[in-house]
Amino acid sequence: MDTKHISITDVIERLKEFPEEALDWNTPIDVQRIQDFEREFNIELPHEFVTLLKETNGFSLEGFEVIGFSTPDYKYGLEETYRDEHFEVGNPMPAHLVPFSPDGFGNHYCFDVKSHHIVFWEHDVDYTQHHPVVICKSLAEFIQNEMIEEIF
């Protein structure tokens, strides 16, 4: 699939093609929760992510995860992850990074709300002299290249 022009809508439709045993698809989140998060942390989530959250409040695909907001069934969500990674760790992220996909080793794929790119934050790297590595230019490209295509 050509990822240069892939839209988040295309990716969502592609995700929905996966069988239930491969894809854990959460119930959409209320837009008010998104607005509350943005207001609390003084950031604007990428439009693509907001579009995804309106379809699914995060999902897991064969072990790859995109974090949604916490719910009674999903206790550790975007809010808790953001707070932990910015205020509770020894190597805090800068405010403009929003961790949305953990790698399972303490690192996160993040939205850089300044550049609008997806970057990889390694929890034990000192970023005072350089920036995290840009992985993709969009969420759609990230899900397609780093999740869907990894499975095939």
PDB file of C-alpha atoms in Angstrom:
ATOM      1  CA  MET A   1       0.000   0.000   0.000  1.00  0.00           C
ATOM      2  CA  ASP A   2       1.292   3.464  -0.875  1.00  0.00           C
ATOM      3  CA  THR A   3       1.824   5.154   2.493  1.00  0.00           C
ATOM      4  CA  LYS A   4       2.550   8.579   1.019  1.00  0.00           C
ATOM      5  CA  HIS A   5      -1.166   9.203   0.546  1.00  0.00           C
ATOM      6  CA  ILE A   6      -2.725   6.855   3.072  1.00  0.00           C
ATOM      7  CA  SER A   7      -5.404   8.387   5.253  1.00  0.00           C
ATOM      8  CA  ILE A   8      -6.355   7.474   8.793  1.00  0.00           C
ATOM      9  CA  THR A   9      -9.788   6.495   7.445  1.00  0.00           C
ATOM     10  CA  ASP A  10      -8.145   3.998   5.078  1.00  0.00           C
ATOM     11  CA  VAL A  11      -6.097   2.571   7.936  1.00  0.00           C
ATOM     12  CA  ILE A  12      -9.148   2.264  10.197  1.00  0.00           C
ATOM     13  CA  GLU A  13     -10.973   0.333   7.476  1.00  0.00           C
ATOM     14  CA  ARG A  14      -7.939  -1.905   7.003  1.00  0.00           C
ATOM     15  CA  LEU A  15      -7.774  -2.578  10.757  1.00  0.00           C
ATOM     16  CA  LYS A  16     -11.450  -3.573  10.811  1.00  0.00           C
ATOM     17  CA  GLU A  17     -10.625  -6.387   8.365  1.00  0.00           C
ATOM     18  CA  PHE A  18      -8.574  -8.221  11.006  1.00  0.00           C
ATOM     19  CA  PRO A  19     -10.269 -11.122  12.780  1.00  0.00           C
ATOM     20  CA  GLU A  20     -11.507 -10.570  16.319  1.00  0.00           C
ATOM     21  CA  GLU A  21      -8.813 -12.836  17.782  1.00  0.00           C
ATOM     22  CA  ALA A  22      -6.077 -10.599  16.304  1.00  0.00           C
ATOM     23  CA  LEU A  23      -7.610  -7.200  17.006  1.00  0.00           C
ATOM     24  CA  ASP A  24      -8.832  -5.895  20.361  1.00  0.00           C
ATOM     25  CA  TRP A  25     -10.958  -2.909  19.329  1.00  0.00           C
ATOM     26  CA  ASN A  26     -12.166  -0.598  22.124  1.00  0.00           C
ATOM     27  CA  THR A  27     -15.401   1.378  22.306  1.00  0.00           C
ATOM     28  CA  PRO A  28     -15.081   4.961  20.965  1.00  0.00           C
ATOM     29  CA  ILE A  29     -14.387   7.697  23.492  1.00  0.00           C
ATOM     30  CA  ASP A  30     -16.524  10.767  24.183  1.00  0.00           C
ATOM     31  CA  VAL A  31     -15.069  13.874  22.536  1.00  0.00           C
ATOM     32  CA  GLN A  32     -15.293  15.703  25.886  1.00  0.00           C
ATOM     33  CA  ARG A  33     -12.561  13.419  27.282  1.00  0.00           C
ATOM     34  CA  ILE A  34     -10.281  14.430  24.419  1.00  0.00           C
ATOM     35  CA  GLN A  35     -10.965  18.120  25.005  1.00  0.00           C
ATOM     36  CA  ASP A  36     -10.389  17.742  28.763  1.00  0.00           C
ATOM     37  CA  PHE A  37      -7.020  16.063  28.116  1.00  0.00           C
ATOM     38  CA  GLU A  38      -5.948  18.786  25.687  1.00  0.00           C
ATOM     39  CA  ARG A  39      -6.972  21.514  28.112  1.00  0.00           C
ATOM     40  CA  GLU A  40      -5.293  19.862  31.122  1.00  0.00           C
ATOM     41  CA  PHE A  41      -1.945  19.436  29.372  1.00  0.00           C
ATOM     42  CA  ASN A  42      -2.187  22.481  27.090  1.00  0.00           C
ATOM     43  CA  ILE A  43      -1.645  20.467  23.916  1.00  0.00           C
ATOM     44  CA  GLU A  44      -3.628  19.704  20.800  1.00  0.00           C
ATOM     45  CA  LEU A  45      -3.768  16.048  19.829  1.00  0.00           C
ATOM     46  CA  PRO A  46      -3.231  15.324  16.131  1.00  0.00           C
ATOM     47  CA  HIS A  47      -6.417  15.325  14.061  1.00  0.00           C
ATOM     48  CA  GLU A  48      -5.685  11.764  12.915  1.00  0.00           C
ATOM     49  CA  PHE A  49      -5.553  10.541  16.505  1.00  0.00           C
ATOM     50  CA  VAL A  50      -8.810  12.287  17.373  1.00  0.00           C
ATOM     51  CA  THR A  51     -10.403  10.641  14.314  1.00  0.00           C
ATOM     52  CA  LEU A  52      -9.130   7.259  15.492  1.00  0.00           C
ATOM     53  CA  LEU A  53     -10.394   7.808  19.050  1.00  0.00           C
ATOM     54  CA  LYS A  54     -13.859   8.575  17.692  1.00  0.00           C
ATOM     55  CA  GLU A  55     -13.803   5.096  16.087  1.00  0.00           C
ATOM     56  CA  THR A  56     -11.945   3.205  18.796  1.00  0.00           C
ATOM     57  CA  ASN A  57     -10.568   4.281  22.144  1.00  0.00           C
ATOM     58  CA  GLY A  58      -7.288   2.589  21.356  1.00  0.00           C
ATOM     59  CA  PHE A  59      -6.660  -0.911  20.127  1.00  0.00           C
ATOM     60  CA  SER A  60      -4.268  -3.825  20.286  1.00  0.00           C
ATOM     61  CA  LEU A  61      -3.252  -5.693  17.132  1.00  0.00           C
ATOM     62  CA  GLU A  62      -1.233  -8.854  17.681  1.00  0.00           C
ATOM     63  CA  GLY A  63       0.587  -7.255  20.617  1.00  0.00           C
ATOM     64  CA  PHE A  64       1.044  -3.814  19.062  1.00  0.00           C
ATOM     65  CA  GLU A  65      -0.925  -1.217  21.011  1.00  0.00           C
ATOM     66  CA  VAL A  66      -2.281   2.270  20.517  1.00  0.00           C
ATOM     67  CA  ILE A  67      -3.302   3.640  23.907  1.00  0.00           C
ATOM     68  CA  GLY A  68      -6.729   5.152  24.418  1.00  0.00           C
ATOM     69  CA  PHE A  69      -8.204   6.919  27.425  1.00  0.00           C
ATOM     70  CA  SER A  70      -8.726   5.060  30.683  1.00  0.00           C
ATOM     71  CA  THR A  71     -12.127   3.439  31.266  1.00  0.00           C
ATOM     72  CA  PRO A  72     -13.450   1.055  33.925  1.00  0.00           C
ATOM     73  CA  ASP A  73     -12.176  -1.845  31.771  1.00  0.00           C
ATOM     74  CA  TYR A  74      -8.998  -0.072  30.619  1.00  0.00           C
ATOM     75  CA  LYS A  75      -7.411   1.367  33.767  1.00  0.00           C
ATOM     76  CA  TYR A  76      -4.115   2.698  32.437  1.00  0.00           C
ATOM     77  CA  GLY A  77      -4.753   5.051  29.562  1.00  0.00           C
ATOM     78  CA  LEU A  78      -3.371   8.067  27.788  1.00  0.00           C
ATOM     79  CA  GLU A  79      -3.810  10.399  30.758  1.00  0.00           C
ATOM     80  CA  GLU A  80      -1.870   8.164  33.154  1.00  0.00           C
ATOM     81  CA  THR A  81       0.828   7.444  30.579  1.00  0.00           C
ATOM     82  CA  TYR A  82       1.289  11.153  29.849  1.00  0.00           C
ATOM     83  CA  ARG A  83       1.501  12.023  33.560  1.00  0.00           C
ATOM     84  CA  ASP A  84       3.930   9.201  34.318  1.00  0.00           C
ATOM     85  CA  GLU A  85       6.245   9.885  31.375  1.00  0.00           C
ATOM     86  CA  HIS A  86       6.338  13.650  32.038  1.00  0.00           C
ATOM     87  CA  PHE A  87       6.249  13.923  35.819  1.00  0.00           C
ATOM     88  CA  GLU A  88       7.078  10.576  37.463  1.00  0.00           C
ATOM     89  CA  VAL A  89      10.187   9.243  35.700  1.00  0.00           C
ATOM     90  CA  GLY A  90      13.879  10.043  36.030  1.00  0.00           C
ATOM     91  CA  ASN A  91      14.162  11.051  32.367  1.00  0.00           C
ATOM     92  CA  PRO A  92      10.928  12.960  31.673  1.00  0.00           C
ATOM     93  CA  MET A  93       9.651  13.653  28.183  1.00  0.00           C
ATOM     94  CA  PRO A  94       9.318  17.239  27.004  1.00  0.00           C
ATOM     95  CA  ALA A  95       5.732  18.540  27.141  1.00  0.00           C
ATOM     96  CA  HIS A  96       5.321  18.454  23.343  1.00  0.00           C
ATOM     97  CA  LEU A  97       5.670  14.659  23.190  1.00  0.00           C
ATOM     98  CA  VAL A  98       2.564  12.551  23.769  1.00  0.00           C
ATOM     99  CA  PRO A  99       3.278   8.842  24.316  1.00  0.00           C
ATOM    100  CA  PHE A 100       0.623   6.756  22.567  1.00  0.00           C
ATOM    101  CA  SER A 101       2.195   3.364  21.852  1.00  0.00           C
ATOM    102  CA  PRO A 102       4.510   1.493  24.253  1.00  0.00           C
ATOM    103  CA  ASP A 103       7.150  -0.884  22.925  1.00  0.00           C
ATOM    104  CA  GLY A 104       7.030  -3.123  26.008  1.00  0.00           C
ATOM    105  CA  PHE A 105      10.518  -2.139  27.189  1.00  0.00           C
ATOM    106  CA  GLY A 106       9.765   1.244  28.776  1.00  0.00           C
ATOM    107  CA  ASN A 107      10.035   3.186  25.505  1.00  0.00           C
ATOM    108  CA  HIS A 108       7.196   4.848  23.606  1.00  0.00           C
ATOM    109  CA  TYR A 109       6.191   5.968  20.174  1.00  0.00           C
ATOM    110  CA  CYS A 110       5.018   9.549  20.614  1.00  0.00           C
ATOM    111  CA  PHE A 111       3.250  12.320  18.792  1.00  0.00           C
ATOM    112  CA  ASP A 112       5.493  15.338  18.525  1.00  0.00           C
ATOM    113  CA  VAL A 113       2.820  18.035  18.637  1.00  0.00           C
ATOM    114  CA  LYS A 114       5.338  20.620  17.368  1.00  0.00           C
ATOM    115  CA  SER A 115       6.440  18.815  14.198  1.00  0.00           C
ATOM    116  CA  HIS A 116       3.370  16.550  13.880  1.00  0.00           C
ATOM    117  CA  HIS A 117       5.669  13.563  13.343  1.00  0.00           C
ATOM    118  CA  ILE A 118       5.781  10.252  15.168  1.00  0.00           C
ATOM    119  CA  VAL A 119       9.017   9.854  17.147  1.00  0.00           C
ATOM    120  CA  PHE A 120      10.521   7.040  19.203  1.00  0.00           C
ATOM    121  CA  TRP A 121      11.370   7.991  22.796  1.00  0.00           C
ATOM    122  CA  GLU A 122      13.871   5.736  24.539  1.00  0.00           C
ATOM    123  CA  HIS A 123      13.432   6.115  28.289  1.00  0.00           C
ATOM    124  CA  ASP A 124      17.141   5.746  29.071  1.00  0.00           C
ATOM    125  CA  VAL A 125      18.582   8.103  26.431  1.00  0.00           C
ATOM    126  CA  ASP A 126      19.733  11.639  27.256  1.00  0.00           C
ATOM    127  CA  TYR A 127      18.091  13.900  24.665  1.00  0.00           C
ATOM    128  CA  THR A 128      19.770  17.131  25.733  1.00  0.00           C
ATOM    129  CA  GLN A 129      22.054  17.056  22.668  1.00  0.00           C
ATOM    130  CA  HIS A 130      19.695  15.567  20.081  1.00  0.00           C
ATOM    131  CA  HIS A 131      16.046  14.768  19.408  1.00  0.00           C
ATOM    132  CA  PRO A 132      14.232  11.429  19.364  1.00  0.00           C
ATOM    133  CA  VAL A 133      14.288   9.618  16.024  1.00  0.00           C
ATOM    134  CA  VAL A 134      11.431  10.432  13.638  1.00  0.00           C
ATOM    135  CA  ILE A 135       9.726   7.154  12.722  1.00  0.00           C
ATOM    136  CA  CYS A 136       6.866   8.342  10.498  1.00  0.00           C
ATOM    137  CA  LYS A 137       5.251  11.541   9.338  1.00  0.00           C
ATOM    138  CA  SER A 138       1.710  10.573  10.343  1.00  0.00           C
ATOM    139  CA  LEU A 139      -0.304   8.234  12.532  1.00  0.00           C
ATOM    140  CA  ALA A 140      -1.774   6.542   9.464  1.00  0.00           C
ATOM    141  CA  GLU A 141       1.716   5.835   8.152  1.00  0.00           C
ATOM    142  CA  PHE A 142       2.794   4.568  11.589  1.00  0.00           C
ATOM    143  CA  ILE A 143      -0.101   2.124  11.945  1.00  0.00           C
ATOM    144  CA  GLN A 144       0.306   0.916   8.372  1.00  0.00           C
ATOM    145  CA  ASN A 145       4.109   0.511   8.413  1.00  0.00           C
ATOM    146  CA  GLU A 146       4.907  -0.315  12.028  1.00  0.00           C
ATOM    147  CA  MET A 147       1.844  -2.385  12.913  1.00  0.00           C
ATOM    148  CA  ILE A 148      -0.126  -3.795  10.001  1.00  0.00           C
ATOM    149  CA  GLU A 149       2.822  -4.537   7.708  1.00  0.00           C
ATOM    150  CA  GLU A 150       4.818  -6.034  10.598  1.00  0.00           C
ATOM    151  CA  ILE A 151       2.156  -8.723  10.896  1.00  0.00           C
ATOM    152  CA  PHE A 152       2.255  -9.692   7.214  1.00  0.00           C
TER     153      PHE A 152
END
